[in-house]
């Protein structure tokens, strides 16, 4: 193959096609709501990509206390610790809505990262964006009130501030989970959710799904 032909072949690679088609080392699976995708302590041998739905990441301490460390949406990766030599999963991943995810085994993921610059650029950009999000979460936890933390979490779940149209309606998430995510009690979450509803910042949709209005930004931006 000539150098020009090889370059043309590489340029034909489309990350979106790669992440939506089944091939060697790639498998698409569907997970109903509450189904475990992998559990803490499982063998870490693949990366997952959320095609549809939402996934919750949790960790359990030695004393049995559970904490939610993230909610993932369409277009998010998880389980990438295997690429850095992580032998076992450090957290559990559970579907919080009916969802579809692609499983990419470690070997295939490493190969495409080394071979396809378009994919590696996209993956690195994703990791950097998520790292910034973790830093913002830490600042939020350290300096903001629980009311502001809850408002910010609801806006993030609804994708406000993301590219594209926000999801005004988000699936039902228990107040216990929201309390874990922002580091407060369920009673405080209940108090603020009722307050947000009375102020017209949120309301409940069919099936108890939550509708988030852009006016909720007033809580986050208010000093």
mmCIF file of C-alpha atoms in Angstrom:
data_model
loop_
_atom_site.group_PDB
_atom_site.id
_atom_site.type_symbol
_atom_site.label_atom_id
_atom_site.label_comp_id
_atom_site.label_asym_id
_atom_site.label_seq_id
_atom_site.Cartn_x
_atom_site.Cartn_y
_atom_site.Cartn_z
ATOM 1 C CA UNK A 1 0.000 0.000 0.000
ATOM 2 C CA UNK A 2 1.397 3.422 -0.949
ATOM 3 C CA UNK A 3 1.824 6.163 1.631
ATOM 4 C CA UNK A 4 -0.999 8.191 0.037
ATOM 5 C CA UNK A 5 -3.342 5.191 0.070
ATOM 6 C CA UNK A 6 -2.486 4.425 3.707
ATOM 7 C CA UNK A 7 -3.155 8.036 4.675
ATOM 8 C CA UNK A 8 -6.509 7.960 2.875
ATOM 9 C CA UNK A 9 -7.452 4.744 4.666
ATOM 10 C CA UNK A 10 -6.688 6.270 8.066
ATOM 11 C CA UNK A 11 -8.661 9.423 7.232
ATOM 12 C CA UNK A 12 -11.755 7.298 6.496
ATOM 13 C CA UNK A 13 -11.970 6.290 10.160
ATOM 14 C CA UNK A 14 -15.070 7.680 11.884
ATOM 15 C CA UNK A 15 -15.182 7.505 15.713
ATOM 16 C CA UNK A 16 -19.003 7.630 15.690
ATOM 17 C CA UNK A 17 -19.176 4.628 13.374
ATOM 18 C CA UNK A 18 -16.643 2.762 15.507
ATOM 19 C CA UNK A 19 -18.753 3.394 18.612
ATOM 20 C CA UNK A 20 -22.008 2.254 17.006
ATOM 21 C CA UNK A 21 -21.022 -0.922 15.123
ATOM 22 C CA UNK A 22 -20.193 -4.427 16.298
ATOM 23 C CA UNK A 23 -16.804 -5.797 15.259
ATOM 24 C CA UNK A 24 -13.829 -7.598 16.747
ATOM 25 C CA UNK A 25 -13.652 -6.810 20.448
ATOM 26 C CA UNK A 26 -16.805 -4.671 20.405
ATOM 27 C CA UNK A 27 -20.205 -5.762 21.653
ATOM 28 C CA UNK A 28 -23.404 -3.808 22.223
ATOM 29 C CA UNK A 29 -25.589 -4.823 25.166
ATOM 30 C CA UNK A 30 -28.853 -3.523 26.577
ATOM 31 C CA UNK A 31 -29.406 -3.184 30.314
ATOM 32 C CA UNK A 32 -32.837 -2.697 31.891
ATOM 33 C CA UNK A 33 -33.257 -0.209 34.707
ATOM 34 C CA UNK A 34 -31.395 -1.237 37.926
ATOM 35 C CA UNK A 35 -29.338 -3.930 36.127
ATOM 36 C CA UNK A 36 -25.676 -4.111 37.187
ATOM 37 C CA UNK A 37 -23.270 -3.624 34.278
ATOM 38 C CA UNK A 38 -20.241 -4.522 36.370
ATOM 39 C CA UNK A 39 -19.614 -4.748 40.100
ATOM 40 C CA UNK A 40 -16.868 -3.448 42.345
ATOM 41 C CA UNK A 41 -14.152 -6.110 42.473
ATOM 42 C CA UNK A 42 -14.947 -7.595 39.046
ATOM 43 C CA UNK A 43 -12.145 -8.174 36.560
ATOM 44 C CA UNK A 44 -11.262 -4.910 34.810
ATOM 45 C CA UNK A 45 -10.831 -5.928 31.194
ATOM 46 C CA UNK A 46 -12.923 -3.577 29.038
ATOM 47 C CA UNK A 47 -14.060 0.007 28.482
ATOM 48 C CA UNK A 48 -17.755 0.865 28.120
ATOM 49 C CA UNK A 49 -19.426 3.593 26.081
ATOM 50 C CA UNK A 50 -22.970 4.767 26.854
ATOM 51 C CA UNK A 51 -25.042 4.823 23.677
ATOM 52 C CA UNK A 52 -28.392 5.491 25.325
ATOM 53 C CA UNK A 53 -29.652 6.023 28.860
ATOM 54 C CA UNK A 54 -27.995 6.849 32.166
ATOM 55 C CA UNK A 55 -25.540 4.888 34.316
ATOM 56 C CA UNK A 56 -24.757 5.331 38.003
ATOM 57 C CA UNK A 57 -21.265 4.715 39.410
ATOM 58 C CA UNK A 58 -21.045 3.749 43.085
ATOM 59 C CA UNK A 59 -18.430 2.606 45.576
ATOM 60 C CA UNK A 60 -18.922 0.655 48.797
ATOM 61 C CA UNK A 61 -16.567 1.060 51.756
ATOM 62 C CA UNK A 62 -15.278 -1.800 53.881
ATOM 63 C CA UNK A 63 -17.923 -0.919 56.458
ATOM 64 C CA UNK A 64 -20.667 -1.262 53.851
ATOM 65 C CA UNK A 65 -21.386 2.429 53.273
ATOM 66 C CA UNK A 66 -22.302 3.193 49.656
ATOM 67 C CA UNK A 67 -21.568 6.452 47.846
ATOM 68 C CA UNK A 68 -22.537 7.640 44.378
ATOM 69 C CA UNK A 69 -19.528 9.045 42.542
ATOM 70 C CA UNK A 70 -21.083 9.839 39.203
ATOM 71 C CA UNK A 71 -24.049 9.755 36.855
ATOM 72 C CA UNK A 72 -23.141 9.080 33.221
ATOM 73 C CA UNK A 73 -25.122 10.025 30.137
ATOM 74 C CA UNK A 74 -25.162 9.220 26.446
ATOM 75 C CA UNK A 75 -21.686 9.735 24.974
ATOM 76 C CA UNK A 76 -19.785 9.009 28.199
ATOM 77 C CA UNK A 77 -17.086 6.361 28.675
ATOM 78 C CA UNK A 78 -16.539 4.374 31.852
ATOM 79 C CA UNK A 79 -14.354 1.501 33.033
ATOM 80 C CA UNK A 80 -11.246 2.988 31.414
ATOM 81 C CA UNK A 81 -9.134 2.164 34.475
ATOM 82 C CA UNK A 82 -8.193 -1.098 32.752
ATOM 83 C CA UNK A 83 -6.122 0.920 30.254
ATOM 84 C CA UNK A 84 -3.853 2.040 33.115
ATOM 85 C CA UNK A 85 -3.361 -1.480 34.426
ATOM 86 C CA UNK A 86 -6.211 -1.533 36.938
ATOM 87 C CA UNK A 87 -6.796 -5.281 37.535
ATOM 88 C CA UNK A 88 -10.152 -5.028 39.337
ATOM 89 C CA UNK A 89 -13.072 -2.618 39.176
ATOM 90 C CA UNK A 90 -12.898 0.033 41.887
ATOM 91 C CA UNK A 91 -16.587 0.886 41.549
ATOM 92 C CA UNK A 92 -19.876 -0.583 40.380
ATOM 93 C CA UNK A 93 -21.843 0.564 37.336
ATOM 94 C CA UNK A 94 -25.631 0.243 37.333
ATOM 95 C CA UNK A 95 -28.252 1.271 34.776
ATOM 96 C CA UNK A 96 -30.573 3.872 36.294
ATOM 97 C CA UNK A 97 -32.701 3.898 33.131
ATOM 98 C CA UNK A 98 -33.054 1.347 30.378
ATOM 99 C CA UNK A 99 -29.799 1.822 28.526
ATOM 100 C CA UNK A 100 -27.565 0.551 25.767
ATOM 101 C CA UNK A 101 -23.785 0.405 26.084
ATOM 102 C CA UNK A 102 -20.912 -0.772 23.929
ATOM 103 C CA UNK A 103 -18.286 -2.970 25.550
ATOM 104 C CA UNK A 104 -14.817 -2.558 24.019
ATOM 105 C CA UNK A 105 -12.281 -5.060 25.283
ATOM 106 C CA UNK A 106 -8.970 -3.694 26.517
ATOM 107 C CA UNK A 107 -6.916 -5.012 23.586
ATOM 108 C CA UNK A 108 -9.218 -3.498 20.969
ATOM 109 C CA UNK A 109 -9.355 -0.180 22.819
ATOM 110 C CA UNK A 110 -5.574 0.019 23.076
ATOM 111 C CA UNK A 111 -5.189 -0.812 19.390
ATOM 112 C CA UNK A 112 -7.596 1.866 18.181
ATOM 113 C CA UNK A 113 -6.078 4.491 20.500
ATOM 114 C CA UNK A 114 -2.623 3.819 19.041
ATOM 115 C CA UNK A 115 -3.807 3.491 15.438
ATOM 116 C CA UNK A 116 -6.467 6.159 14.976
ATOM 117 C CA UNK A 117 -5.583 9.740 15.876
ATOM 118 C CA UNK A 118 -9.171 10.952 15.467
ATOM 119 C CA UNK A 119 -10.357 8.493 18.096
ATOM 120 C CA UNK A 120 -7.470 9.093 20.521
ATOM 121 C CA UNK A 121 -7.991 12.870 20.247
ATOM 122 C CA UNK A 122 -11.689 12.444 21.034
ATOM 123 C CA UNK A 123 -10.996 10.120 23.964
ATOM 124 C CA UNK A 124 -8.325 12.379 25.492
ATOM 125 C CA UNK A 125 -10.644 15.392 25.123
ATOM 126 C CA UNK A 126 -13.352 13.450 26.941
ATOM 127 C CA UNK A 127 -11.008 12.510 29.801
ATOM 128 C CA UNK A 128 -9.823 16.109 30.166
ATOM 129 C CA UNK A 129 -13.408 17.401 30.220
ATOM 130 C CA UNK A 130 -14.366 14.861 32.855
ATOM 131 C CA UNK A 131 -11.307 15.735 34.952
ATOM 132 C CA UNK A 132 -12.393 19.389 34.891
ATOM 133 C CA UNK A 133 -15.864 18.259 35.982
ATOM 134 C CA UNK A 134 -14.349 16.369 38.937
ATOM 135 C CA UNK A 135 -12.401 19.485 39.951
ATOM 136 C CA UNK A 136 -15.593 21.549 39.757
ATOM 137 C CA UNK A 137 -17.377 18.917 41.861
ATOM 138 C CA UNK A 138 -14.678 19.195 44.518
ATOM 139 C CA UNK A 139 -14.864 22.995 44.607
ATOM 140 C CA UNK A 140 -18.650 22.753 44.748
ATOM 141 C CA UNK A 141 -18.456 20.313 47.670
ATOM 142 C CA UNK A 142 -15.962 22.452 49.588
ATOM 143 C CA UNK A 143 -17.406 25.930 49.150
ATOM 144 C CA UNK A 144 -21.060 25.869 48.118
ATOM 145 C CA UNK A 145 -24.183 25.317 50.200
ATOM 146 C CA UNK A 146 -26.123 22.069 49.878
ATOM 147 C CA UNK A 147 -28.904 24.009 48.116
ATOM 148 C CA UNK A 148 -26.510 25.239 45.422
ATOM 149 C CA UNK A 149 -24.953 21.782 45.108
ATOM 150 C CA UNK A 150 -28.369 20.226 44.545
ATOM 151 C CA UNK A 151 -29.333 22.850 41.954
ATOM 152 C CA UNK A 152 -26.058 22.332 40.091
ATOM 153 C CA UNK A 153 -26.490 18.544 40.137
ATOM 154 C CA UNK A 154 -30.002 18.773 38.681
ATOM 155 C CA UNK A 155 -28.776 21.101 35.943
ATOM 156 C CA UNK A 156 -25.918 18.723 35.125
ATOM 157 C CA UNK A 157 -28.306 15.781 34.943
ATOM 158 C CA UNK A 158 -30.436 17.795 32.520
ATOM 159 C CA UNK A 159 -27.340 18.654 30.449
ATOM 160 C CA UNK A 160 -27.666 22.411 30.857
ATOM 161 C CA UNK A 161 -24.446 24.008 29.684
ATOM 162 C CA UNK A 162 -23.674 21.093 27.352
ATOM 163 C CA UNK A 163 -23.554 21.224 23.579
ATOM 164 C CA UNK A 164 -26.928 20.617 22.024
ATOM 165 C CA UNK A 165 -30.431 20.876 23.461
ATOM 166 C CA UNK A 166 -30.732 20.163 27.185
ATOM 167 C CA UNK A 167 -32.870 17.283 28.422
ATOM 168 C CA UNK A 168 -35.622 19.200 30.168
ATOM 169 C CA UNK A 169 -37.036 15.988 31.601
ATOM 170 C CA UNK A 170 -34.725 13.635 33.475
ATOM 171 C CA UNK A 171 -35.632 10.141 34.717
ATOM 172 C CA UNK A 172 -36.672 9.656 38.327
ATOM 173 C CA UNK A 173 -33.706 9.584 40.709
ATOM 174 C CA UNK A 174 -34.337 8.926 44.371
ATOM 175 C CA UNK A 175 -33.694 11.616 46.934
ATOM 176 C CA UNK A 176 -31.337 9.210 48.700
ATOM 177 C CA UNK A 177 -29.136 9.058 45.589
ATOM 178 C CA UNK A 178 -29.202 12.850 45.185
ATOM 179 C CA UNK A 179 -28.240 13.215 48.849
ATOM 180 C CA UNK A 180 -25.266 10.868 48.354
ATOM 181 C CA UNK A 181 -24.126 12.790 45.293
ATOM 182 C CA UNK A 182 -24.065 16.198 46.964
ATOM 183 C CA UNK A 183 -23.042 15.107 50.452
ATOM 184 C CA UNK A 184 -26.088 15.932 52.521
ATOM 185 C CA UNK A 185 -29.127 14.248 54.065
ATOM 186 C CA UNK A 186 -32.293 13.053 52.360
ATOM 187 C CA UNK A 187 -34.369 15.436 54.502
ATOM 188 C CA UNK A 188 -32.372 18.417 53.234
ATOM 189 C CA UNK A 189 -32.804 17.262 49.635
ATOM 190 C CA UNK A 190 -36.553 16.877 50.213
ATOM 191 C CA UNK A 191 -36.749 20.384 51.694
ATOM 192 C CA UNK A 192 -34.911 21.993 48.759
ATOM 193 C CA UNK A 193 -36.791 19.978 46.107
ATOM 194 C CA UNK A 194 -40.093 21.179 47.553
ATOM 195 C CA UNK A 195 -38.753 24.734 47.601
ATOM 196 C CA UNK A 196 -37.574 24.496 43.971
ATOM 197 C CA UNK A 197 -41.001 23.157 42.966
ATOM 198 C CA UNK A 198 -42.890 25.962 44.738
ATOM 199 C CA UNK A 199 -40.650 28.554 43.057
ATOM 200 C CA UNK A 200 -41.341 27.005 39.645
ATOM 201 C CA UNK A 201 -37.760 25.867 39.034
ATOM 202 C CA UNK A 202 -38.760 22.203 38.702
ATOM 203 C CA UNK A 203 -41.911 20.148 38.349
ATOM 204 C CA UNK A 204 -42.796 16.500 38.092
ATOM 205 C CA UNK A 205 -43.620 14.965 34.740
ATOM 206 C CA UNK A 206 -45.509 11.766 33.901
ATOM 207 C CA UNK A 207 -44.151 8.777 35.794
ATOM 208 C CA UNK A 208 -42.462 11.029 38.376
ATOM 209 C CA UNK A 209 -39.752 12.061 35.919
ATOM 210 C CA UNK A 210 -38.384 15.488 36.798
ATOM 211 C CA UNK A 211 -38.701 18.542 34.574
ATOM 212 C CA UNK A 212 -35.882 21.048 35.136
ATOM 213 C CA UNK A 213 -36.326 24.673 34.067
ATOM 214 C CA UNK A 214 -33.491 27.011 33.138
ATOM 215 C CA UNK A 215 -34.648 29.360 35.903
ATOM 216 C CA UNK A 216 -32.978 26.957 38.363
ATOM 217 C CA UNK A 217 -29.725 28.630 37.307
ATOM 218 C CA UNK A 218 -30.792 31.511 39.561
ATOM 219 C CA UNK A 219 -29.973 29.362 42.596
ATOM 220 C CA UNK A 220 -26.489 28.513 41.300
ATOM 221 C CA UNK A 221 -25.659 32.079 40.245
ATOM 222 C CA UNK A 222 -27.098 33.794 43.327
ATOM 223 C CA UNK A 223 -24.483 34.847 45.906
#
